[in-house]
């Protein structure tokens, strides 16, 4: 009798967790060009970070700036980063990889500036690869070397598009943006994600150009189907899905 009670209890707890809606995490791009259009109003992101799991990407100049390079903007951005982190948010630095074509020394140079001069929590490798074509071994090693070089910090790789070989670019702890396209393409029947095995790794999607009458129920079903963990929110000045969801 006691055994049956324990089994029933375990089953009940499992059902509760299965029925409980999945709480997604957010990746927010803070791309801030230097000069007159420099936007340091991160108060909204900081406030959002209090109640949500948020990773903010900072990108002042298509990559990092050093204190010596521009002390004025460095200190302004540094202050905003601290504000986000104080509210529980994580901040990572933008690094371009040019789809694997950028010189590895230049990529490491950017990583070094972020890690040595900024108090950040990780690195965003943009223009990444989720497919490696004919030079698969070389491409995979390049990204695995970046992961090892970054170390134990947060790593987000924006593949944008993936195929069945995408897992070769993953390692434990890496968050992969597996889809960067329109809302219409994401909810369509020929969405390529449905043909892939997405069981491994943390995954996120970047959706844009969403209709006003977005079907949130359908969207949530697809998030669950593809076992997604992160929603990458586009910036305010894009035809964005973020404001419609939030």
PDB file of C-alpha atoms in Angstrom:
ATOM      1  CA  UNK A   1       0.000   0.000   0.000  1.00  0.00           C
ATOM      2  CA  UNK A   2       2.843   2.331   0.934  1.00  0.00           C
ATOM      3  CA  UNK A   3       4.585   1.501  -2.340  1.00  0.00           C
ATOM      4  CA  UNK A   4       1.462   2.379  -4.348  1.00  0.00           C
ATOM      5  CA  UNK A   5       1.169   5.666  -2.503  1.00  0.00           C
ATOM      6  CA  UNK A   6       4.762   6.589  -3.362  1.00  0.00           C
ATOM      7  CA  UNK A   7       4.245   5.663  -7.023  1.00  0.00           C
ATOM      8  CA  UNK A   8       1.056   7.742  -7.168  1.00  0.00           C
ATOM      9  CA  UNK A   9       2.836  10.689  -5.543  1.00  0.00           C
ATOM     10  CA  UNK A  10       5.714  10.546  -8.028  1.00  0.00           C
ATOM     11  CA  UNK A  11       3.260  10.260 -10.919  1.00  0.00           C
ATOM     12  CA  UNK A  12       1.263  13.225  -9.632  1.00  0.00           C
ATOM     13  CA  UNK A  13       4.355  15.425  -9.322  1.00  0.00           C
ATOM     14  CA  UNK A  14       5.454  14.429 -12.832  1.00  0.00           C
ATOM     15  CA  UNK A  15       2.048  15.361 -14.270  1.00  0.00           C
ATOM     16  CA  UNK A  16       2.154  18.753 -12.530  1.00  0.00           C
ATOM     17  CA  UNK A  17       5.570  19.532 -14.002  1.00  0.00           C
ATOM     18  CA  UNK A  18       4.464  18.320 -17.433  1.00  0.00           C
ATOM     19  CA  UNK A  19       1.365  20.505 -17.396  1.00  0.00           C
ATOM     20  CA  UNK A  20       3.159  23.535 -15.997  1.00  0.00           C
ATOM     21  CA  UNK A  21       3.769  26.100 -18.781  1.00  0.00           C
ATOM     22  CA  UNK A  22       7.410  26.437 -19.743  1.00  0.00           C
ATOM     23  CA  UNK A  23       8.933  29.757 -18.726  1.00  0.00           C
ATOM     24  CA  UNK A  24      11.100  31.006 -21.536  1.00  0.00           C
ATOM     25  CA  UNK A  25      14.216  33.097 -21.209  1.00  0.00           C
ATOM     26  CA  UNK A  26      15.007  36.152 -23.310  1.00  0.00           C
ATOM     27  CA  UNK A  27      17.969  37.405 -25.312  1.00  0.00           C
ATOM     28  CA  UNK A  28      17.833  41.147 -25.975  1.00  0.00           C
ATOM     29  CA  UNK A  29      20.175  42.894 -28.457  1.00  0.00           C
ATOM     30  CA  UNK A  30      21.419  46.303 -27.299  1.00  0.00           C
ATOM     31  CA  UNK A  31      23.128  47.521 -30.467  1.00  0.00           C
ATOM     32  CA  UNK A  32      24.206  51.083 -29.808  1.00  0.00           C
ATOM     33  CA  UNK A  33      26.208  52.974 -32.448  1.00  0.00           C
ATOM     34  CA  UNK A  34      28.582  55.614 -31.145  1.00  0.00           C
ATOM     35  CA  UNK A  35      27.826  59.247 -31.873  1.00  0.00           C
ATOM     36  CA  UNK A  36      24.611  61.260 -31.872  1.00  0.00           C
ATOM     37  CA  UNK A  37      22.401  58.160 -32.069  1.00  0.00           C
ATOM     38  CA  UNK A  38      24.035  56.499 -29.088  1.00  0.00           C
ATOM     39  CA  UNK A  39      21.198  55.117 -26.965  1.00  0.00           C
ATOM     40  CA  UNK A  40      22.005  54.433 -23.320  1.00  0.00           C
ATOM     41  CA  UNK A  41      18.419  54.182 -22.146  1.00  0.00           C
ATOM     42  CA  UNK A  42      18.680  50.634 -20.818  1.00  0.00           C
ATOM     43  CA  UNK A  43      16.285  51.286 -17.960  1.00  0.00           C
ATOM     44  CA  UNK A  44      13.586  49.159 -19.620  1.00  0.00           C
ATOM     45  CA  UNK A  45      15.920  46.188 -19.999  1.00  0.00           C
ATOM     46  CA  UNK A  46      17.100  46.553 -16.413  1.00  0.00           C
ATOM     47  CA  UNK A  47      13.505  46.643 -15.156  1.00  0.00           C
ATOM     48  CA  UNK A  48      12.546  43.627 -17.306  1.00  0.00           C
ATOM     49  CA  UNK A  49      15.522  41.721 -15.867  1.00  0.00           C
ATOM     50  CA  UNK A  50      14.071  41.909 -12.359  1.00  0.00           C
ATOM     51  CA  UNK A  51      11.291  39.430 -13.112  1.00  0.00           C
ATOM     52  CA  UNK A  52      12.602  37.534 -16.129  1.00  0.00           C
ATOM     53  CA  UNK A  53      15.682  35.551 -17.090  1.00  0.00           C
ATOM     54  CA  UNK A  54      17.382  37.914 -19.519  1.00  0.00           C
ATOM     55  CA  UNK A  55      20.644  37.886 -21.458  1.00  0.00           C
ATOM     56  CA  UNK A  56      21.474  41.290 -22.966  1.00  0.00           C
ATOM     57  CA  UNK A  57      23.903  41.576 -25.885  1.00  0.00           C
ATOM     58  CA  UNK A  58      25.915  44.800 -25.876  1.00  0.00           C
ATOM     59  CA  UNK A  59      27.368  45.928 -29.184  1.00  0.00           C
ATOM     60  CA  UNK A  60      28.757  49.478 -29.229  1.00  0.00           C
ATOM     61  CA  UNK A  61      30.716  49.328 -32.493  1.00  0.00           C
ATOM     62  CA  UNK A  62      30.124  46.026 -34.316  1.00  0.00           C
ATOM     63  CA  UNK A  63      32.148  44.610 -31.469  1.00  0.00           C
ATOM     64  CA  UNK A  64      33.808  45.956 -28.322  1.00  0.00           C
ATOM     65  CA  UNK A  65      35.467  49.297 -27.627  1.00  0.00           C
ATOM     66  CA  UNK A  66      38.308  49.732 -25.170  1.00  0.00           C
ATOM     67  CA  UNK A  67      38.504  52.403 -22.495  1.00  0.00           C
ATOM     68  CA  UNK A  68      41.490  54.025 -24.247  1.00  0.00           C
ATOM     69  CA  UNK A  69      39.644  54.020 -27.564  1.00  0.00           C
ATOM     70  CA  UNK A  70      36.635  55.945 -26.270  1.00  0.00           C
ATOM     71  CA  UNK A  71      36.547  56.633 -22.545  1.00  0.00           C
ATOM     72  CA  UNK A  72      33.343  58.722 -22.700  1.00  0.00           C
ATOM     73  CA  UNK A  73      31.133  56.035 -24.246  1.00  0.00           C
ATOM     74  CA  UNK A  74      32.958  53.252 -22.434  1.00  0.00           C
ATOM     75  CA  UNK A  75      31.998  54.646 -19.045  1.00  0.00           C
ATOM     76  CA  UNK A  76      28.407  55.407 -20.061  1.00  0.00           C
ATOM     77  CA  UNK A  77      27.868  51.870 -21.283  1.00  0.00           C
ATOM     78  CA  UNK A  78      29.717  50.407 -18.312  1.00  0.00           C
ATOM     79  CA  UNK A  79      27.256  52.122 -15.968  1.00  0.00           C
ATOM     80  CA  UNK A  80      24.237  50.667 -17.808  1.00  0.00           C
ATOM     81  CA  UNK A  81      25.732  47.171 -17.807  1.00  0.00           C
ATOM     82  CA  UNK A  82      26.131  47.343 -14.034  1.00  0.00           C
ATOM     83  CA  UNK A  83      22.500  48.437 -13.711  1.00  0.00           C
ATOM     84  CA  UNK A  84      21.246  45.409 -15.647  1.00  0.00           C
ATOM     85  CA  UNK A  85      23.454  43.005 -13.698  1.00  0.00           C
ATOM     86  CA  UNK A  86      22.384  44.514 -10.390  1.00  0.00           C
ATOM     87  CA  UNK A  87      18.782  43.651 -11.320  1.00  0.00           C
ATOM     88  CA  UNK A  88      19.678  40.014 -12.008  1.00  0.00           C
ATOM     89  CA  UNK A  89      20.270  40.195 -15.761  1.00  0.00           C
ATOM     90  CA  UNK A  90      23.253  38.763 -17.611  1.00  0.00           C
ATOM     91  CA  UNK A  91      25.248  40.775 -20.151  1.00  0.00           C
ATOM     92  CA  UNK A  92      27.324  39.364 -23.018  1.00  0.00           C
ATOM     93  CA  UNK A  93      29.556  41.062 -25.595  1.00  0.00           C
ATOM     94  CA  UNK A  94      29.074  41.023 -29.362  1.00  0.00           C
ATOM     95  CA  UNK A  95      31.726  39.374 -31.569  1.00  0.00           C
ATOM     96  CA  UNK A  96      31.389  38.842 -35.326  1.00  0.00           C
ATOM     97  CA  UNK A  97      32.697  35.584 -36.821  1.00  0.00           C
ATOM     98  CA  UNK A  98      31.595  36.283 -40.432  1.00  0.00           C
ATOM     99  CA  UNK A  99      30.172  32.759 -40.858  1.00  0.00           C
ATOM    100  CA  UNK A 100      33.533  31.224 -40.020  1.00  0.00           C
ATOM    101  CA  UNK A 101      35.499  33.347 -42.516  1.00  0.00           C
ATOM    102  CA  UNK A 102      36.785  35.997 -40.122  1.00  0.00           C
ATOM    103  CA  UNK A 103      40.411  35.600 -39.062  1.00  0.00           C
ATOM    104  CA  UNK A 104      40.535  33.710 -35.761  1.00  0.00           C
ATOM    105  CA  UNK A 105      43.109  36.162 -34.343  1.00  0.00           C
ATOM    106  CA  UNK A 106      40.674  39.047 -34.852  1.00  0.00           C
ATOM    107  CA  UNK A 107      37.858  37.100 -33.192  1.00  0.00           C
ATOM    108  CA  UNK A 108      40.083  36.329 -30.195  1.00  0.00           C
ATOM    109  CA  UNK A 109      41.171  39.961 -30.048  1.00  0.00           C
ATOM    110  CA  UNK A 110      37.531  41.043 -29.620  1.00  0.00           C
ATOM    111  CA  UNK A 111      36.943  38.335 -27.031  1.00  0.00           C
ATOM    112  CA  UNK A 112      40.016  39.540 -25.118  1.00  0.00           C
ATOM    113  CA  UNK A 113      38.783  43.138 -24.990  1.00  0.00           C
ATOM    114  CA  UNK A 114      35.370  42.063 -23.694  1.00  0.00           C
ATOM    115  CA  UNK A 115      36.792  39.753 -21.064  1.00  0.00           C
ATOM    116  CA  UNK A 116      39.683  41.928 -19.869  1.00  0.00           C
ATOM    117  CA  UNK A 117      38.146  45.399 -19.932  1.00  0.00           C
ATOM    118  CA  UNK A 118      34.471  44.762 -19.295  1.00  0.00           C
ATOM    119  CA  UNK A 119      32.660  43.104 -16.436  1.00  0.00           C
ATOM    120  CA  UNK A 120      30.465  40.915 -18.642  1.00  0.00           C
ATOM    121  CA  UNK A 121      29.037  37.419 -18.273  1.00  0.00           C
ATOM    122  CA  UNK A 122      29.848  35.942 -21.662  1.00  0.00           C
ATOM    123  CA  UNK A 123      30.187  36.272 -25.440  1.00  0.00           C
ATOM    124  CA  UNK A 124      27.744  36.436 -28.358  1.00  0.00           C
ATOM    125  CA  UNK A 125      29.261  34.882 -31.499  1.00  0.00           C
ATOM    126  CA  UNK A 126      27.239  36.399 -34.332  1.00  0.00           C
ATOM    127  CA  UNK A 127      27.164  35.262 -37.957  1.00  0.00           C
ATOM    128  CA  UNK A 128      27.900  31.763 -36.772  1.00  0.00           C
ATOM    129  CA  UNK A 129      27.572  28.437 -38.516  1.00  0.00           C
ATOM    130  CA  UNK A 130      25.023  25.702 -38.081  1.00  0.00           C
ATOM    131  CA  UNK A 131      26.137  23.996 -41.276  1.00  0.00           C
ATOM    132  CA  UNK A 132      29.662  23.376 -42.452  1.00  0.00           C
ATOM    133  CA  UNK A 133      29.475  22.197 -46.076  1.00  0.00           C
ATOM    134  CA  UNK A 134      32.642  20.695 -47.533  1.00  0.00           C
ATOM    135  CA  UNK A 135      35.030  22.029 -44.868  1.00  0.00           C
ATOM    136  CA  UNK A 136      33.209  20.589 -41.901  1.00  0.00           C
ATOM    137  CA  UNK A 137      36.166  19.503 -39.758  1.00  0.00           C
ATOM    138  CA  UNK A 138      37.952  22.845 -40.161  1.00  0.00           C
ATOM    139  CA  UNK A 139      34.802  24.872 -39.424  1.00  0.00           C
ATOM    140  CA  UNK A 140      33.821  22.798 -36.396  1.00  0.00           C
ATOM    141  CA  UNK A 141      37.303  23.031 -34.895  1.00  0.00           C
ATOM    142  CA  UNK A 142      37.290  26.798 -35.328  1.00  0.00           C
ATOM    143  CA  UNK A 143      34.105  27.225 -33.275  1.00  0.00           C
ATOM    144  CA  UNK A 144      35.069  24.606 -30.715  1.00  0.00           C
ATOM    145  CA  UNK A 145      38.345  26.519 -30.254  1.00  0.00           C
ATOM    146  CA  UNK A 146      36.346  29.736 -29.680  1.00  0.00           C
ATOM    147  CA  UNK A 147      34.236  27.976 -27.053  1.00  0.00           C
ATOM    148  CA  UNK A 148      37.330  26.716 -25.270  1.00  0.00           C
ATOM    149  CA  UNK A 149      38.954  30.156 -25.475  1.00  0.00           C
ATOM    150  CA  UNK A 150      35.886  31.830 -23.940  1.00  0.00           C
ATOM    151  CA  UNK A 151      35.824  29.269 -21.151  1.00  0.00           C
ATOM    152  CA  UNK A 152      33.041  28.860 -18.593  1.00  0.00           C
ATOM    153  CA  UNK A 153      31.185  32.078 -19.400  1.00  0.00           C
ATOM    154  CA  UNK A 154      27.837  32.251 -21.210  1.00  0.00           C
ATOM    155  CA  UNK A 155      28.178  31.522 -24.937  1.00  0.00           C
ATOM    156  CA  UNK A 156      25.447  32.322 -27.456  1.00  0.00           C
ATOM    157  CA  UNK A 157      26.048  31.428 -31.116  1.00  0.00           C
ATOM    158  CA  UNK A 158      23.753  32.878 -33.760  1.00  0.00           C
ATOM    159  CA  UNK A 159      23.664  30.264 -36.498  1.00  0.00           C
ATOM    160  CA  UNK A 160      20.539  31.761 -38.068  1.00  0.00           C
ATOM    161  CA  UNK A 161      20.036  28.624 -40.133  1.00  0.00           C
ATOM    162  CA  UNK A 162      20.921  25.050 -39.230  1.00  0.00           C
ATOM    163  CA  UNK A 163      20.919  21.644 -40.874  1.00  0.00           C
ATOM    164  CA  UNK A 164      21.377  18.126 -39.523  1.00  0.00           C
ATOM    165  CA  UNK A 165      25.072  18.804 -38.785  1.00  0.00           C
ATOM    166  CA  UNK A 166      24.428  21.682 -36.371  1.00  0.00           C
ATOM    167  CA  UNK A 167      25.155  19.581 -33.279  1.00  0.00           C
ATOM    168  CA  UNK A 168      28.804  19.470 -34.268  1.00  0.00           C
ATOM    169  CA  UNK A 169      29.018  23.139 -33.288  1.00  0.00           C
ATOM    170  CA  UNK A 170      27.540  22.594 -29.844  1.00  0.00           C
ATOM    171  CA  UNK A 171      29.042  21.865 -26.498  1.00  0.00           C
ATOM    172  CA  UNK A 172      27.431  21.748 -23.085  1.00  0.00           C
ATOM    173  CA  UNK A 173      26.338  25.224 -22.070  1.00  0.00           C
ATOM    174  CA  UNK A 174      26.299  26.771 -25.551  1.00  0.00           C
ATOM    175  CA  UNK A 175      23.030  28.466 -26.508  1.00  0.00           C
ATOM    176  CA  UNK A 176      22.377  28.190 -30.247  1.00  0.00           C
ATOM    177  CA  UNK A 177      20.045  30.503 -32.176  1.00  0.00           C
ATOM    178  CA  UNK A 178      18.710  27.890 -34.587  1.00  0.00           C
ATOM    179  CA  UNK A 179      16.238  29.992 -36.559  1.00  0.00           C
ATOM    180  CA  UNK A 180      16.384  33.590 -37.775  1.00  0.00           C
ATOM    181  CA  UNK A 181      13.490  34.348 -40.069  1.00  0.00           C
ATOM    182  CA  UNK A 182       9.948  35.713 -40.275  1.00  0.00           C
ATOM    183  CA  UNK A 183       7.052  34.710 -38.044  1.00  0.00           C
ATOM    184  CA  UNK A 184       5.223  33.474 -41.161  1.00  0.00           C
ATOM    185  CA  UNK A 185       8.060  31.127 -42.060  1.00  0.00           C
ATOM    186  CA  UNK A 186       8.285  29.819 -38.502  1.00  0.00           C
ATOM    187  CA  UNK A 187       4.616  28.798 -38.317  1.00  0.00           C
ATOM    188  CA  UNK A 188       4.508  27.407 -41.876  1.00  0.00           C
ATOM    189  CA  UNK A 189       4.254  23.673 -42.583  1.00  0.00           C
ATOM    190  CA  UNK A 190       7.605  23.621 -44.417  1.00  0.00           C
ATOM    191  CA  UNK A 191       9.565  24.974 -41.449  1.00  0.00           C
ATOM    192  CA  UNK A 192      12.893  23.097 -41.653  1.00  0.00           C
ATOM    193  CA  UNK A 193      13.116  22.710 -37.859  1.00  0.00           C
ATOM    194  CA  UNK A 194      10.452  19.999 -38.025  1.00  0.00           C
ATOM    195  CA  UNK A 195      12.798  17.817 -40.074  1.00  0.00           C
ATOM    196  CA  UNK A 196      15.677  17.951 -37.598  1.00  0.00           C
ATOM    197  CA  UNK A 197      16.466  16.263 -34.312  1.00  0.00           C
ATOM    198  CA  UNK A 198      16.626  19.157 -31.846  1.00  0.00           C
ATOM    199  CA  UNK A 199      17.041  17.159 -28.656  1.00  0.00           C
ATOM    200  CA  UNK A 200      20.463  18.490 -27.676  1.00  0.00           C
ATOM    201  CA  UNK A 201      21.590  21.833 -26.316  1.00  0.00           C
ATOM    202  CA  UNK A 202      19.908  25.081 -25.377  1.00  0.00           C
ATOM    203  CA  UNK A 203      18.136  26.660 -28.339  1.00  0.00           C
ATOM    204  CA  UNK A 204      16.589  29.983 -29.233  1.00  0.00           C
ATOM    205  CA  UNK A 205      14.827  31.621 -32.184  1.00  0.00           C
ATOM    206  CA  UNK A 206      14.897  35.106 -33.667  1.00  0.00           C
ATOM    207  CA  UNK A 207      11.534  35.984 -35.231  1.00  0.00           C
ATOM    208  CA  UNK A 208      10.600  39.182 -37.042  1.00  0.00           C
ATOM    209  CA  UNK A 209       7.933  40.693 -39.290  1.00  0.00           C
ATOM    210  CA  UNK A 210       5.044  39.458 -37.181  1.00  0.00           C
ATOM    211  CA  UNK A 211       1.370  40.264 -37.864  1.00  0.00           C
ATOM    212  CA  UNK A 212      -0.703  42.279 -35.407  1.00  0.00           C
ATOM    213  CA  UNK A 213      -3.083  39.355 -34.847  1.00  0.00           C
ATOM    214  CA  UNK A 214      -0.328  36.946 -33.840  1.00  0.00           C
ATOM    215  CA  UNK A 215      -1.562  33.508 -32.739  1.00  0.00           C
ATOM    216  CA  UNK A 216       0.133  33.142 -29.358  1.00  0.00           C
ATOM    217  CA  UNK A 217      -1.381  29.711 -28.694  1.00  0.00           C
ATOM    218  CA  UNK A 218       0.038  28.344 -31.940  1.00  0.00           C
ATOM    219  CA  UNK A 219       3.354  29.984 -31.213  1.00  0.00           C
ATOM    220  CA  UNK A 220       3.623  28.386 -27.767  1.00  0.00           C
ATOM    221  CA  UNK A 221       2.834  24.953 -29.204  1.00  0.00           C
ATOM    222  CA  UNK A 222       5.678  25.349 -31.678  1.00  0.00           C
ATOM    223  CA  UNK A 223       8.054  26.486 -28.923  1.00  0.00           C
ATOM    224  CA  UNK A 224       7.248  23.283 -27.057  1.00  0.00           C
ATOM    225  CA  UNK A 225       7.446  21.105 -30.185  1.00  0.00           C
ATOM    226  CA  UNK A 226      10.978  22.327 -30.984  1.00  0.00           C
ATOM    227  CA  UNK A 227      12.053  22.272 -27.326  1.00  0.00           C
ATOM    228  CA  UNK A 228      13.085  25.937 -27.404  1.00  0.00           C
ATOM    229  CA  UNK A 229      14.508  27.710 -24.372  1.00  0.00           C
ATOM    230  CA  UNK A 230      15.206  31.289 -25.481  1.00  0.00           C
ATOM    231  CA  UNK A 231      13.349  33.963 -27.394  1.00  0.00           C
ATOM    232  CA  UNK A 232      15.677  36.446 -29.079  1.00  0.00           C
ATOM    233  CA  UNK A 233      13.836  39.770 -29.119  1.00  0.00           C
ATOM    234  CA  UNK A 234      14.491  42.053 -32.056  1.00  0.00           C
ATOM    235  CA  UNK A 235      15.197  45.735 -31.563  1.00  0.00           C
ATOM    236  CA  UNK A 236      12.510  48.423 -31.225  1.00  0.00           C
ATOM    237  CA  UNK A 237      13.116  49.925 -34.662  1.00  0.00           C
ATOM    238  CA  UNK A 238      12.515  46.671 -36.540  1.00  0.00           C
ATOM    239  CA  UNK A 239       9.112  45.251 -37.484  1.00  0.00           C
ATOM    240  CA  UNK A 240       9.402  43.204 -34.379  1.00  0.00           C
ATOM    241  CA  UNK A 241       7.754  40.280 -32.693  1.00  0.00           C
ATOM    242  CA  UNK A 242       9.016  41.349 -29.272  1.00  0.00           C
ATOM    243  CA  UNK A 243       6.546  44.143 -28.522  1.00  0.00           C
ATOM    244  CA  UNK A 244       3.627  41.988 -29.679  1.00  0.00           C
ATOM    245  CA  UNK A 245       4.605  39.190 -27.305  1.00  0.00           C
ATOM    246  CA  UNK A 246       5.479  41.300 -24.286  1.00  0.00           C
TER     247      UNK A 246
END
